[in-house]
Amino acid sequence: MLCLSGFCYGQVNQKKGYTNTSEMGVLLGQVGPNNSSPVSKTSFTASSFNGYRLMHWLAAGITVGLDSYKGNLMVPISLGLRGDILKNKTVTPFYALDIGKGMTWLARDPSLDFKRGGLHLNPAIGLRFATNSGTAITWSVGYKRQILESGRYFGEDQGTYYDYAYNRISIKMGMSF
């Protein structure tokens, strides 16, 4: 048995059935106009994966999250895959992949006529540390891409259109069971 950071660890629960991983963390990236130096930005991310574990290396389900991008709150809803690389180990590397669409339900802006989310992509790798209670602590690092479109109409053939592609590094900590 391994004791680390005050927690005593057992084996990761890898039985077939319902599984959940809930995480929160930061998104790291740079933003800036084309002709100026980019500025580093840090923002918040949280997500919850709910799925069914078929084998230790494959669980499939739905991931719902909340991401903040420069004042734009996005609610990504994705199909998700999760899997542990090693079977029945105290500490195991894992992979995660979420592909879906970012919703703009919380990103209202009265100065715009429309704002809509687009593709959401979030591959990640990490480590899962099993506890004696059947849960696990997770740490992961990944890449997150979110598309956002917005605009305003000034007339029948005139308007302003904004197309954002947020590319971020995600660093998250969570719990799974």
PDB file of C-alpha atoms in Angstrom:
ATOM      1  CA  MET A   1       0.000   0.000   0.000  1.00  0.00           C
ATOM      2  CA  LEU A   2       1.294   3.424  -0.942  1.00  0.00           C
ATOM      3  CA  CYS A   3       0.653   6.537   1.146  1.00  0.00           C
ATOM      4  CA  LEU A   4       1.005   9.844  -0.675  1.00  0.00           C
ATOM      5  CA  SER A   5      -0.046  13.351   0.397  1.00  0.00           C
ATOM      6  CA  GLY A   6      -1.974  11.991   3.362  1.00  0.00           C
ATOM      7  CA  PHE A   7      -4.065   9.581   1.268  1.00  0.00           C
ATOM      8  CA  CYS A   8      -3.601   5.809   1.374  1.00  0.00           C
ATOM      9  CA  TYR A   9      -3.921   4.278  -2.045  1.00  0.00           C
ATOM     10  CA  GLY A  10      -5.294   0.936  -3.193  1.00  0.00           C
ATOM     11  CA  GLN A  11      -6.201  -0.239  -6.690  1.00  0.00           C
ATOM     12  CA  VAL A  12      -8.190   1.605  -9.350  1.00  0.00           C
ATOM     13  CA  ASN A  13     -11.751   0.254  -9.671  1.00  0.00           C
ATOM     14  CA  GLN A  14     -11.923  -0.999 -13.261  1.00  0.00           C
ATOM     15  CA  LYS A  15     -15.110  -3.095 -13.162  1.00  0.00           C
ATOM     16  CA  LYS A  16     -17.778  -2.822 -15.837  1.00  0.00           C
ATOM     17  CA  GLY A  17     -20.509  -0.338 -15.054  1.00  0.00           C
ATOM     18  CA  TYR A  18     -21.217   3.335 -14.432  1.00  0.00           C
ATOM     19  CA  THR A  19     -18.200   5.627 -14.088  1.00  0.00           C
ATOM     20  CA  ASN A  20     -17.795   9.330 -13.363  1.00  0.00           C
ATOM     21  CA  THR A  21     -14.820  11.672 -13.532  1.00  0.00           C
ATOM     22  CA  SER A  22     -15.301  15.269 -12.360  1.00  0.00           C
ATOM     23  CA  GLU A  23     -12.420  17.706 -12.845  1.00  0.00           C
ATOM     24  CA  MET A  24     -11.570  21.374 -12.568  1.00  0.00           C
ATOM     25  CA  GLY A  25      -8.514  23.327 -13.547  1.00  0.00           C
ATOM     26  CA  VAL A  26      -7.016  26.042 -15.688  1.00  0.00           C
ATOM     27  CA  LEU A  27      -6.741  26.802 -19.397  1.00  0.00           C
ATOM     28  CA  LEU A  28      -3.437  28.372 -20.451  1.00  0.00           C
ATOM     29  CA  GLY A  29      -2.975  30.267 -23.691  1.00  0.00           C
ATOM     30  CA  GLN A  30      -2.002  33.487 -25.431  1.00  0.00           C
ATOM     31  CA  VAL A  31      -4.227  36.060 -27.118  1.00  0.00           C
ATOM     32  CA  GLY A  32      -3.538  39.207 -29.077  1.00  0.00           C
ATOM     33  CA  PRO A  33      -4.112  41.045 -32.344  1.00  0.00           C
ATOM     34  CA  ASN A  34      -2.131  39.962 -35.396  1.00  0.00           C
ATOM     35  CA  ASN A  35       0.254  42.934 -35.287  1.00  0.00           C
ATOM     36  CA  SER A  36       1.073  42.998 -31.590  1.00  0.00           C
ATOM     37  CA  SER A  37       2.752  40.784 -29.037  1.00  0.00           C
ATOM     38  CA  PRO A  38       0.443  38.120 -27.591  1.00  0.00           C
ATOM     39  CA  VAL A  39      -0.546  38.304 -23.935  1.00  0.00           C
ATOM     40  CA  SER A  40      -0.707  35.185 -21.736  1.00  0.00           C
ATOM     41  CA  LYS A  41      -4.177  34.369 -20.385  1.00  0.00           C
ATOM     42  CA  THR A  42      -5.288  31.921 -17.719  1.00  0.00           C
ATOM     43  CA  SER A  43      -8.925  30.936 -17.354  1.00  0.00           C
ATOM     44  CA  PHE A  44     -11.143  28.423 -15.532  1.00  0.00           C
ATOM     45  CA  THR A  45     -12.423  25.035 -16.733  1.00  0.00           C
ATOM     46  CA  ALA A  46     -14.588  22.355 -15.110  1.00  0.00           C
ATOM     47  CA  SER A  47     -16.121  19.177 -16.505  1.00  0.00           C
ATOM     48  CA  SER A  48     -17.982  16.019 -15.541  1.00  0.00           C
ATOM     49  CA  PHE A  49     -17.787  12.786 -17.555  1.00  0.00           C
ATOM     50  CA  ASN A  50     -20.584  10.264 -16.983  1.00  0.00           C
ATOM     51  CA  GLY A  51     -20.323   6.997 -18.818  1.00  0.00           C
ATOM     52  CA  TYR A  52     -20.193   3.234 -18.865  1.00  0.00           C
ATOM     53  CA  ARG A  53     -16.919   1.333 -18.446  1.00  0.00           C
ATOM     54  CA  LEU A  54     -16.744  -1.574 -20.903  1.00  0.00           C
ATOM     55  CA  MET A  55     -13.145  -2.633 -20.144  1.00  0.00           C
ATOM     56  CA  HIS A  56     -10.275  -1.107 -18.161  1.00  0.00           C
ATOM     57  CA  TRP A  57      -9.069   0.622 -21.332  1.00  0.00           C
ATOM     58  CA  LEU A  58     -12.474   1.878 -22.571  1.00  0.00           C
ATOM     59  CA  ALA A  59     -15.353   3.835 -21.075  1.00  0.00           C
ATOM     60  CA  ALA A  60     -17.790   5.803 -23.247  1.00  0.00           C
ATOM     61  CA  GLY A  61     -20.208   8.520 -22.212  1.00  0.00           C
ATOM     62  CA  ILE A  62     -21.185  12.189 -22.164  1.00  0.00           C
ATOM     63  CA  THR A  63     -19.062  15.080 -20.866  1.00  0.00           C
ATOM     64  CA  VAL A  64     -20.601  18.408 -19.814  1.00  0.00           C
ATOM     65  CA  GLY A  65     -18.415  21.330 -18.774  1.00  0.00           C
ATOM     66  CA  LEU A  66     -18.018  25.034 -18.163  1.00  0.00           C
ATOM     67  CA  ASP A  67     -15.149  26.994 -19.750  1.00  0.00           C
ATOM     68  CA  SER A  68     -14.270  30.670 -19.523  1.00  0.00           C
ATOM     69  CA  TYR A  69     -12.599  32.334 -22.517  1.00  0.00           C
ATOM     70  CA  LYS A  70     -11.924  36.075 -22.251  1.00  0.00           C
ATOM     71  CA  GLY A  71     -15.348  36.792 -20.795  1.00  0.00           C
ATOM     72  CA  ASN A  72     -17.162  34.187 -22.910  1.00  0.00           C
ATOM     73  CA  LEU A  73     -18.682  31.394 -20.836  1.00  0.00           C
ATOM     74  CA  MET A  74     -19.050  28.226 -22.877  1.00  0.00           C
ATOM     75  CA  VAL A  75     -20.893  25.019 -21.955  1.00  0.00           C
ATOM     76  CA  PRO A  76     -19.228  22.221 -23.949  1.00  0.00           C
ATOM     77  CA  ILE A  77     -21.345  19.092 -24.411  1.00  0.00           C
ATOM     78  CA  SER A  78     -19.320  16.210 -25.827  1.00  0.00           C
ATOM     79  CA  LEU A  79     -19.152  12.524 -26.496  1.00  0.00           C
ATOM     80  CA  GLY A  80     -16.342  11.238 -24.313  1.00  0.00           C
ATOM     81  CA  LEU A  81     -13.963   8.293 -24.161  1.00  0.00           C
ATOM     82  CA  ARG A  82     -11.804   7.392 -21.165  1.00  0.00           C
ATOM     83  CA  GLY A  83      -9.434   4.532 -20.482  1.00  0.00           C
ATOM     84  CA  ASP A  84      -6.708   3.340 -18.158  1.00  0.00           C
ATOM     85  CA  ILE A  85      -3.472   2.187 -19.768  1.00  0.00           C
ATOM     86  CA  LEU A  86      -2.545  -0.312 -17.020  1.00  0.00           C
ATOM     87  CA  LYS A  87      -4.937  -2.787 -15.411  1.00  0.00           C
ATOM     88  CA  ASN A  88      -5.491  -2.911 -11.624  1.00  0.00           C
ATOM     89  CA  LYS A  89      -2.605  -0.669 -10.593  1.00  0.00           C
ATOM     90  CA  THR A  90      -2.359   1.781  -7.724  1.00  0.00           C
ATOM     91  CA  VAL A  91      -1.180   4.480 -10.115  1.00  0.00           C
ATOM     92  CA  THR A  92      -2.054   4.228 -13.786  1.00  0.00           C
ATOM     93  CA  PRO A  93      -1.727   6.533 -16.763  1.00  0.00           C
ATOM     94  CA  PHE A  94      -5.016   7.242 -18.538  1.00  0.00           C
ATOM     95  CA  TYR A  95      -6.289   8.917 -21.675  1.00  0.00           C
ATOM     96  CA  ALA A  96      -9.363  11.077 -22.262  1.00  0.00           C
ATOM     97  CA  LEU A  97     -10.973  12.358 -25.447  1.00  0.00           C
ATOM     98  CA  ASP A  98     -14.001  14.650 -25.724  1.00  0.00           C
ATOM     99  CA  ILE A  99     -15.492  15.779 -29.054  1.00  0.00           C
ATOM    100  CA  GLY A 100     -18.636  17.866 -29.244  1.00  0.00           C
ATOM    101  CA  LYS A 101     -20.036  21.375 -29.428  1.00  0.00           C
ATOM    102  CA  GLY A 102     -19.663  24.389 -27.174  1.00  0.00           C
ATOM    103  CA  MET A 103     -22.992  25.971 -26.231  1.00  0.00           C
ATOM    104  CA  THR A 104     -23.325  29.714 -25.594  1.00  0.00           C
ATOM    105  CA  TRP A 105     -26.285  29.608 -23.185  1.00  0.00           C
ATOM    106  CA  LEU A 106     -24.345  31.646 -20.596  1.00  0.00           C
ATOM    107  CA  ALA A 107     -22.502  33.943 -23.048  1.00  0.00           C
ATOM    108  CA  ARG A 108     -25.091  36.646 -23.666  1.00  0.00           C
ATOM    109  CA  ASP A 109     -23.973  39.976 -25.158  1.00  0.00           C
ATOM    110  CA  PRO A 110     -26.653  42.600 -25.981  1.00  0.00           C
ATOM    111  CA  SER A 111     -24.318  44.342 -28.449  1.00  0.00           C
ATOM    112  CA  LEU A 112     -24.333  41.238 -30.708  1.00  0.00           C
ATOM    113  CA  ASP A 113     -27.143  39.848 -32.840  1.00  0.00           C
ATOM    114  CA  PHE A 114     -25.840  36.299 -32.584  1.00  0.00           C
ATOM    115  CA  LYS A 115     -23.291  34.240 -30.687  1.00  0.00           C
ATOM    116  CA  ARG A 116     -22.948  30.508 -31.274  1.00  0.00           C
ATOM    117  CA  GLY A 117     -20.513  27.849 -30.289  1.00  0.00           C
ATOM    118  CA  GLY A 118     -18.838  25.403 -32.603  1.00  0.00           C
ATOM    119  CA  LEU A 119     -16.506  22.442 -32.452  1.00  0.00           C
ATOM    120  CA  HIS A 120     -15.166  21.464 -29.036  1.00  0.00           C
ATOM    121  CA  LEU A 121     -12.151  19.110 -28.901  1.00  0.00           C
ATOM    122  CA  ASN A 122     -10.276  18.050 -25.758  1.00  0.00           C
ATOM    123  CA  PRO A 123      -7.734  15.184 -25.847  1.00  0.00           C
ATOM    124  CA  ALA A 124      -5.784  14.660 -22.604  1.00  0.00           C
ATOM    125  CA  ILE A 125      -3.467  12.281 -20.772  1.00  0.00           C
ATOM    126  CA  GLY A 126      -2.948  11.958 -17.060  1.00  0.00           C
ATOM    127  CA  LEU A 127      -2.365   9.863 -13.963  1.00  0.00           C
ATOM    128  CA  ARG A 128      -5.030   8.227 -11.810  1.00  0.00           C
ATOM    129  CA  PHE A 129      -4.159   7.542  -8.142  1.00  0.00           C
ATOM    130  CA  ALA A 130      -6.431   4.919  -6.561  1.00  0.00           C
ATOM    131  CA  THR A 131      -7.704   5.322  -2.991  1.00  0.00           C
ATOM    132  CA  ASN A 132      -8.834   2.607  -0.591  1.00  0.00           C
ATOM    133  CA  SER A 133     -12.433   3.840  -0.855  1.00  0.00           C
ATOM    134  CA  GLY A 134     -12.753   2.833  -4.525  1.00  0.00           C
ATOM    135  CA  THR A 135     -12.398   6.365  -5.826  1.00  0.00           C
ATOM    136  CA  ALA A 136      -9.348   7.897  -7.463  1.00  0.00           C
ATOM    137  CA  ILE A 137      -7.632  11.274  -7.678  1.00  0.00           C
ATOM    138  CA  THR A 138      -6.777  12.379 -11.230  1.00  0.00           C
ATOM    139  CA  TRP A 139      -4.255  14.828 -12.662  1.00  0.00           C
ATOM    140  CA  SER A 140      -4.264  15.530 -16.388  1.00  0.00           C
ATOM    141  CA  VAL A 141      -2.806  17.770 -19.061  1.00  0.00           C
ATOM    142  CA  GLY A 142      -4.385  18.229 -22.457  1.00  0.00           C
ATOM    143  CA  TYR A 143      -5.167  20.401 -25.432  1.00  0.00           C
ATOM    144  CA  LYS A 144      -8.519  22.189 -25.688  1.00  0.00           C
ATOM    145  CA  ARG A 145      -9.919  23.759 -28.860  1.00  0.00           C
ATOM    146  CA  GLN A 146     -13.196  25.681 -28.893  1.00  0.00           C
ATOM    147  CA  ILE A 147     -14.762  27.508 -31.851  1.00  0.00           C
ATOM    148  CA  LEU A 148     -16.995  30.552 -31.250  1.00  0.00           C
ATOM    149  CA  GLU A 149     -18.798  32.698 -33.836  1.00  0.00           C
ATOM    150  CA  SER A 150     -20.513  36.012 -33.167  1.00  0.00           C
ATOM    151  CA  GLY A 151     -21.661  39.020 -35.108  1.00  0.00           C
ATOM    152  CA  ARG A 152     -23.913  41.983 -35.607  1.00  0.00           C
ATOM    153  CA  TYR A 153     -26.077  42.985 -38.555  1.00  0.00           C
ATOM    154  CA  PHE A 154     -26.147  46.638 -39.677  1.00  0.00           C
ATOM    155  CA  GLY A 155     -28.366  46.236 -42.684  1.00  0.00           C
ATOM    156  CA  GLU A 156     -29.471  43.742 -45.259  1.00  0.00           C
ATOM    157  CA  ASP A 157     -25.971  43.235 -46.707  1.00  0.00           C
ATOM    158  CA  GLN A 158     -23.781  44.737 -43.981  1.00  0.00           C
ATOM    159  CA  GLY A 159     -22.506  43.508 -40.680  1.00  0.00           C
ATOM    160  CA  THR A 160     -19.584  42.440 -38.582  1.00  0.00           C
ATOM    161  CA  TYR A 161     -18.631  38.797 -38.137  1.00  0.00           C
ATOM    162  CA  TYR A 162     -16.176  37.420 -35.551  1.00  0.00           C
ATOM    163  CA  ASP A 163     -14.755  33.918 -35.744  1.00  0.00           C
ATOM    164  CA  TYR A 164     -12.739  32.783 -32.702  1.00  0.00           C
ATOM    165  CA  ALA A 165     -10.664  29.618 -32.405  1.00  0.00           C
ATOM    166  CA  TYR A 166      -9.537  29.221 -28.805  1.00  0.00           C
ATOM    167  CA  ASN A 167      -6.545  26.874 -28.474  1.00  0.00           C
ATOM    168  CA  ARG A 168      -5.497  26.189 -24.890  1.00  0.00           C
ATOM    169  CA  ILE A 169      -3.432  23.859 -22.745  1.00  0.00           C
ATOM    170  CA  SER A 170      -5.601  22.389 -19.978  1.00  0.00           C
ATOM    171  CA  ILE A 171      -4.287  21.351 -16.569  1.00  0.00           C
ATOM    172  CA  LYS A 172      -6.899  19.645 -14.379  1.00  0.00           C
ATOM    173  CA  MET A 173      -7.311  17.809 -11.085  1.00  0.00           C
ATOM    174  CA  GLY A 174     -10.317  15.677 -10.253  1.00  0.00           C
ATOM    175  CA  MET A 175     -11.975  12.660  -8.697  1.00  0.00           C
ATOM    176  CA  SER A 176     -13.253   9.519 -10.377  1.00  0.00           C
ATOM    177  CA  PHE A 177     -15.191   6.455  -9.373  1.00  0.00           C
TER     178      PHE A 177
END
